[in-house]
mmCIF file of C-alpha atoms in Angstrom:
data_model
loop_
_atom_site.group_PDB
_atom_site.id
_atom_site.type_symbol
_atom_site.label_atom_id
_atom_site.label_comp_id
_atom_site.label_asym_id
_atom_site.label_seq_id
_atom_site.Cartn_x
_atom_site.Cartn_y
_atom_site.Cartn_z
ATOM 1 C CA MET A 12 17.850 17.248 -1.719
ATOM 2 C CA VAL A 13 19.740 20.221 -1.625
ATOM 3 C CA ILE A 14 17.366 22.726 -0.016
ATOM 4 C CA GLU A 15 16.373 20.406 2.815
ATOM 5 C CA GLU A 16 20.407 19.942 3.433
ATOM 6 C CA ASP A 17 20.818 23.317 3.622
ATOM 7 C CA SER A 18 17.832 24.158 6.092
ATOM 8 C CA ARG A 19 19.140 21.383 8.398
ATOM 9 C CA SER A 20 23.058 21.998 8.030
ATOM 10 C CA ARG A 21 22.201 26.034 8.737
ATOM 11 C CA LEU A 22 20.451 24.994 12.316
ATOM 12 C CA ALA A 23 22.972 22.580 13.180
ATOM 13 C CA GLU A 24 25.487 24.865 12.729
ATOM 14 C CA ALA A 25 23.570 27.534 14.315
ATOM 15 C CA LEU A 26 22.652 24.926 17.490
ATOM 16 C CA LEU A 27 26.822 24.163 17.596
ATOM 17 C CA ARG A 28 27.513 27.829 17.710
ATOM 18 C CA THR A 29 24.682 28.609 20.340
ATOM 19 C CA ALA A 30 26.610 26.025 22.452
ATOM 20 C CA GLN A 31 29.539 28.686 22.373
ATOM 21 C CA GLU A 32 27.043 31.333 23.841
ATOM 22 C CA ASP A 33 26.762 33.074 20.061
ATOM 23 C CA ARG A 34 23.950 35.283 20.825
ATOM 24 C CA ALA A 35 23.548 35.913 16.784
ATOM 25 C CA ALA A 36 23.265 32.203 16.370
ATOM 26 C CA PHE A 37 20.696 31.478 18.980
ATOM 27 C CA ARG A 38 18.641 34.232 17.208
ATOM 28 C CA GLU A 39 18.892 31.982 14.105
ATOM 29 C CA VAL A 40 17.617 28.935 16.054
ATOM 30 C CA TYR A 41 14.813 30.827 17.273
ATOM 31 C CA ARG A 42 14.177 31.852 13.541
ATOM 32 C CA LEU A 43 14.352 28.778 12.015
ATOM 33 C CA SER A 44 12.039 26.898 14.629
ATOM 34 C CA SER A 45 9.843 29.109 17.027
ATOM 35 C CA ALA A 46 7.198 28.637 14.922
ATOM 36 C CA ARG A 47 6.947 25.090 14.522
ATOM 37 C CA LEU A 48 8.264 24.459 18.385
ATOM 38 C CA PHE A 49 5.293 26.939 19.199
ATOM 39 C CA GLY A 50 2.744 25.026 17.339
ATOM 40 C CA ILE A 51 3.918 21.859 19.315
ATOM 41 C CA CYS A 52 3.704 23.691 22.926
ATOM 42 C CA LEU A 53 0.392 25.045 21.520
ATOM 43 C CA ARG A 54 -1.153 21.385 20.829
ATOM 44 C CA ILE A 55 0.119 20.049 24.239
ATOM 45 C CA CYS A 56 -0.596 22.893 26.440
ATOM 46 C CA GLY A 57 -4.279 23.949 25.264
ATOM 47 C CA GLU A 58 -3.801 27.594 25.978
ATOM 48 C CA ARG A 59 -2.086 30.313 24.125
ATOM 49 C CA GLN A 60 -0.631 32.211 27.100
ATOM 50 C CA ALA A 61 0.836 28.978 28.288
ATOM 51 C CA ALA A 62 2.215 28.039 24.826
ATOM 52 C CA GLU A 63 4.089 31.246 25.111
ATOM 53 C CA ASP A 64 5.515 30.898 28.633
ATOM 54 C CA VAL A 65 6.450 27.184 27.709
ATOM 55 C CA LEU A 66 8.074 28.255 24.346
ATOM 56 C CA GLN A 67 10.121 30.818 26.563
ATOM 57 C CA ASP A 68 11.566 28.099 28.744
ATOM 58 C CA VAL A 69 12.026 25.711 25.912
ATOM 59 C CA TYR A 70 14.696 28.357 24.703
ATOM 60 C CA LEU A 71 16.216 28.943 27.838
ATOM 61 C CA THR A 72 16.695 24.993 27.718
ATOM 62 C CA VAL A 73 18.221 25.098 24.527
ATOM 63 C CA TRP A 74 20.494 28.194 25.281
ATOM 64 C CA LYS A 75 21.934 26.371 28.566
ATOM 65 C CA ARG A 76 21.855 23.162 26.703
ATOM 66 C CA ALA A 77 23.172 23.729 23.385
ATOM 67 C CA GLY A 78 26.045 21.875 24.066
ATOM 68 C CA GLY A 79 24.235 18.109 24.349
ATOM 69 C CA TYR A 80 23.127 18.858 20.847
ATOM 70 C CA GLU A 81 25.042 16.124 18.501
ATOM 71 C CA PRO A 82 24.767 16.625 14.966
ATOM 72 C CA GLY A 83 24.016 13.492 13.087
ATOM 73 C CA PRO A 84 21.352 11.462 10.632
ATOM 74 C CA ALA A 85 18.446 13.335 12.335
ATOM 75 C CA SER A 86 17.372 16.220 11.966
ATOM 76 C CA PRO A 87 18.370 19.328 14.528
ATOM 77 C CA LEU A 88 14.598 20.309 14.790
ATOM 78 C CA ALA A 89 14.060 16.976 15.848
ATOM 79 C CA TRP A 90 15.980 17.607 19.404
ATOM 80 C CA LEU A 91 14.288 21.091 19.633
ATOM 81 C CA ALA A 92 10.957 19.449 19.169
ATOM 82 C CA THR A 93 11.555 17.032 21.898
ATOM 83 C CA ILE A 94 12.383 19.719 24.630
ATOM 84 C CA ALA A 95 9.501 21.629 23.627
ATOM 85 C CA ARG A 96 7.327 18.332 24.046
ATOM 86 C CA ASN A 97 8.809 17.258 27.295
ATOM 87 C CA ARG A 98 8.666 21.113 28.724
ATOM 88 C CA ALA A 99 5.065 21.354 27.324
ATOM 89 C CA ILE A 100 3.930 17.880 28.973
ATOM 90 C CA ASP A 101 5.507 18.954 31.982
ATOM 91 C CA TRP A 102 3.502 22.415 32.099
ATOM 92 C CA ARG A 103 0.288 20.256 31.696
ATOM 93 C CA ARG A 104 1.396 17.880 34.654
ATOM 94 C CA ALA A 105 1.676 20.595 36.928
ATOM 95 C CA HIS A 106 -1.220 22.226 35.404
ATOM 96 C CA GLY A 107 -3.607 19.710 35.989
ATOM 97 C CA ARG A 108 -5.029 16.872 33.362
ATOM 98 C CA HIS A 109 -6.856 18.865 31.632
ATOM 99 C CA ARG A 110 -7.235 17.361 27.713
ATOM 100 C CA ALA A 111 -5.642 19.447 24.901
ATOM 101 C CA SER A 112 -8.340 21.122 22.828
ATOM 102 C CA PRO A 113 -8.769 19.747 19.170
ATOM 103 C CA ILE A 114 -6.634 21.390 16.887
ATOM 104 C CA ASP A 115 -9.625 22.440 14.600
ATOM 105 C CA GLU A 116 -10.946 24.723 17.678
ATOM 106 C CA GLN A 117 -7.316 26.582 18.144
ATOM 107 C CA PRO A 118 -6.456 30.032 16.565
ATOM 108 C CA VAL A 119 -5.104 30.474 13.172
ATOM 109 C CA LEU A 120 -1.030 30.817 13.299
ATOM 110 C CA VAL A 121 0.489 33.064 10.726
ATOM 111 C CA ASP A 122 3.778 32.535 10.161
ATOM 112 C CA ASP A 123 5.205 36.135 8.550
ATOM 113 C CA ALA A 124 8.209 34.255 7.239
ATOM 114 C CA PRO A 125 7.588 30.630 5.536
ATOM 115 C CA ILE A 126 10.702 29.242 4.340
ATOM 116 C CA ALA A 127 10.227 26.915 1.247
ATOM 117 C CA SER A 128 13.021 24.558 2.446
ATOM 118 C CA THR A 129 11.787 23.944 5.773
ATOM 119 C CA VAL A 130 8.363 22.969 4.028
ATOM 120 C CA VAL A 131 10.343 20.490 1.732
ATOM 121 C CA GLU A 132 12.543 19.111 5.163
ATOM 122 C CA ASP A 133 8.891 18.770 6.669
ATOM 123 C CA ALA A 134 7.603 16.919 3.959
ATOM 124 C CA GLN A 135 10.336 14.694 3.716
ATOM 125 C CA GLU A 136 11.133 14.202 7.088
ATOM 126 C CA SER A 137 7.287 13.170 7.719
ATOM 127 C CA HIS A 138 7.115 10.813 4.821
ATOM 128 C CA ARG A 139 9.635 9.012 6.223
ATOM 129 C CA LEU A 140 8.189 9.061 9.827
ATOM 130 C CA GLY A 141 5.112 7.848 8.269
ATOM 131 C CA ARG A 142 6.783 5.182 6.420
ATOM 132 C CA CYS A 143 8.812 4.093 9.666
ATOM 133 C CA LEU A 144 5.887 4.375 11.858
ATOM 134 C CA ASP A 145 4.067 1.702 9.499
ATOM 135 C CA GLU A 146 6.616 -0.921 9.751
ATOM 136 C CA LEU A 147 6.318 -0.847 13.690
ATOM 137 C CA GLU A 148 4.240 -3.327 15.764
ATOM 138 C CA GLY A 149 0.594 -2.193 15.938
ATOM 139 C CA ARG A 150 0.130 -1.413 19.871
ATOM 140 C CA SER A 151 3.775 0.154 19.830
ATOM 141 C CA ARG A 152 2.838 2.244 16.959
ATOM 142 C CA ASP A 153 -0.793 3.339 18.126
ATOM 143 C CA ALA A 154 1.240 4.421 21.688
ATOM 144 C CA ILE A 155 3.837 6.595 19.997
ATOM 145 C CA ARG A 156 1.428 8.085 17.541
ATOM 146 C CA THR A 157 -0.856 9.062 20.401
ATOM 147 C CA ALA A 158 2.152 10.219 22.937
ATOM 148 C CA PHE A 159 3.900 12.481 20.133
ATOM 149 C CA PHE A 160 0.838 13.675 17.963
ATOM 150 C CA ASP A 161 -1.560 13.799 20.587
ATOM 151 C CA GLY A 162 0.258 14.925 23.302
ATOM 152 C CA CYS A 163 -0.825 12.308 25.830
ATOM 153 C CA THR A 164 1.540 11.175 29.064
ATOM 154 C CA TYR A 165 2.899 7.327 29.372
ATOM 155 C CA ALA A 166 0.088 7.064 32.319
ATOM 156 C CA GLU A 167 -2.946 8.508 29.982
ATOM 157 C CA LEU A 168 -1.954 5.648 27.136
ATOM 158 C CA ALA A 169 -1.870 2.935 30.100
ATOM 159 C CA ASP A 170 -4.749 3.873 31.519
ATOM 160 C CA ARG A 171 -6.650 3.853 27.903
ATOM 161 C CA SER A 172 -5.011 0.623 27.073
ATOM 162 C CA ALA A 173 -5.823 -0.956 30.294
ATOM 163 C CA VAL A 174 -2.259 -2.008 30.785
ATOM 164 C CA PRO A 175 0.684 -1.627 33.449
ATOM 165 C CA LEU A 176 2.543 1.665 33.146
ATOM 166 C CA SER A 177 5.698 -0.148 32.776
ATOM 167 C CA THR A 178 3.935 -2.124 30.073
ATOM 168 C CA MET A 179 2.971 0.941 28.023
ATOM 169 C CA LYS A 180 6.709 2.592 28.845
ATOM 170 C CA THR A 181 8.143 -1.053 27.307
ATOM 171 C CA TRP A 182 5.872 -0.697 24.273
ATOM 172 C CA ILE A 183 7.091 2.943 23.306
ATOM 173 C CA ARG A 184 10.706 2.353 24.175
ATOM 174 C CA ARG A 185 10.979 -0.637 21.841
ATOM 175 C CA GLY A 186 9.035 1.061 19.402
ATOM 176 C CA LEU A 187 11.152 4.313 19.527
ATOM 177 C CA ILE A 188 14.478 2.147 19.354
ATOM 178 C CA ARG A 189 13.021 0.451 16.011
ATOM 179 C CA LEU A 190 11.665 3.791 14.724
ATOM 180 C CA LYS A 191 15.060 5.160 15.284
ATOM 181 C CA ASP A 192 16.819 2.592 13.483
ATOM 182 C CA CYS A 193 14.401 3.118 10.535
ATOM 183 C CA MET A 194 15.048 6.602 10.327
ATOM 184 C CA GLU A 195 19.257 6.039 10.335
ATOM 185 C CA ARG A 196 18.494 4.264 7.182
#
C-alpha cells in the first residue's frame, strides 16, 4: 500500500539522515515513533517515570547508533522497537524482578497526533507477523510471544518452562530465524 510505504520510507530516510547528525531528521524520527516506543517501555517497566527515563535513553542510543540502521525489508520501526525493548528489559533487570502490571491497569495514553499511515502500516505488519508466528513450532512460538509481547526475560521463560536457559535461548533463536525468513517473503 502506498501509505504504508510512504510512512516506512519517511522513517527510514529520517534514520539515515540522523546518522549524519541531522537534528531535524532526529526530531522526525521522534515524532514518528515516540508514542509507540513509549508504550513498549511502559509495558515492560511498569512505571511511567521509569518508562520516560528509558525512552530518553532509547533516543540517545538512536542518536549515537543511527549509522547502524540498514534499510531493508524489515520496518525501521522494528529496529527502533528492538532498541526500546532491550533498554526497558535492561532497566527492569537493574531494578529488580518485579512483574509488569497488566496493560488494563496502565493509564490511558493519548496520542494527540495519530498518523493514519502508521495505523495502516501497523495493522499490515501485525497481520503478517501473526501469520508468520503461526507457522512456527509451538514452543518457539510461545516463547517468542511471551518474551516480546509480555516482556519476559529468557531466564524467566526458562524457569516457567522448566528447561535450561541455553535451551530456551536456542528455541527463541531458531524461531526468530524462521520468523525473519517468513517476514522477508
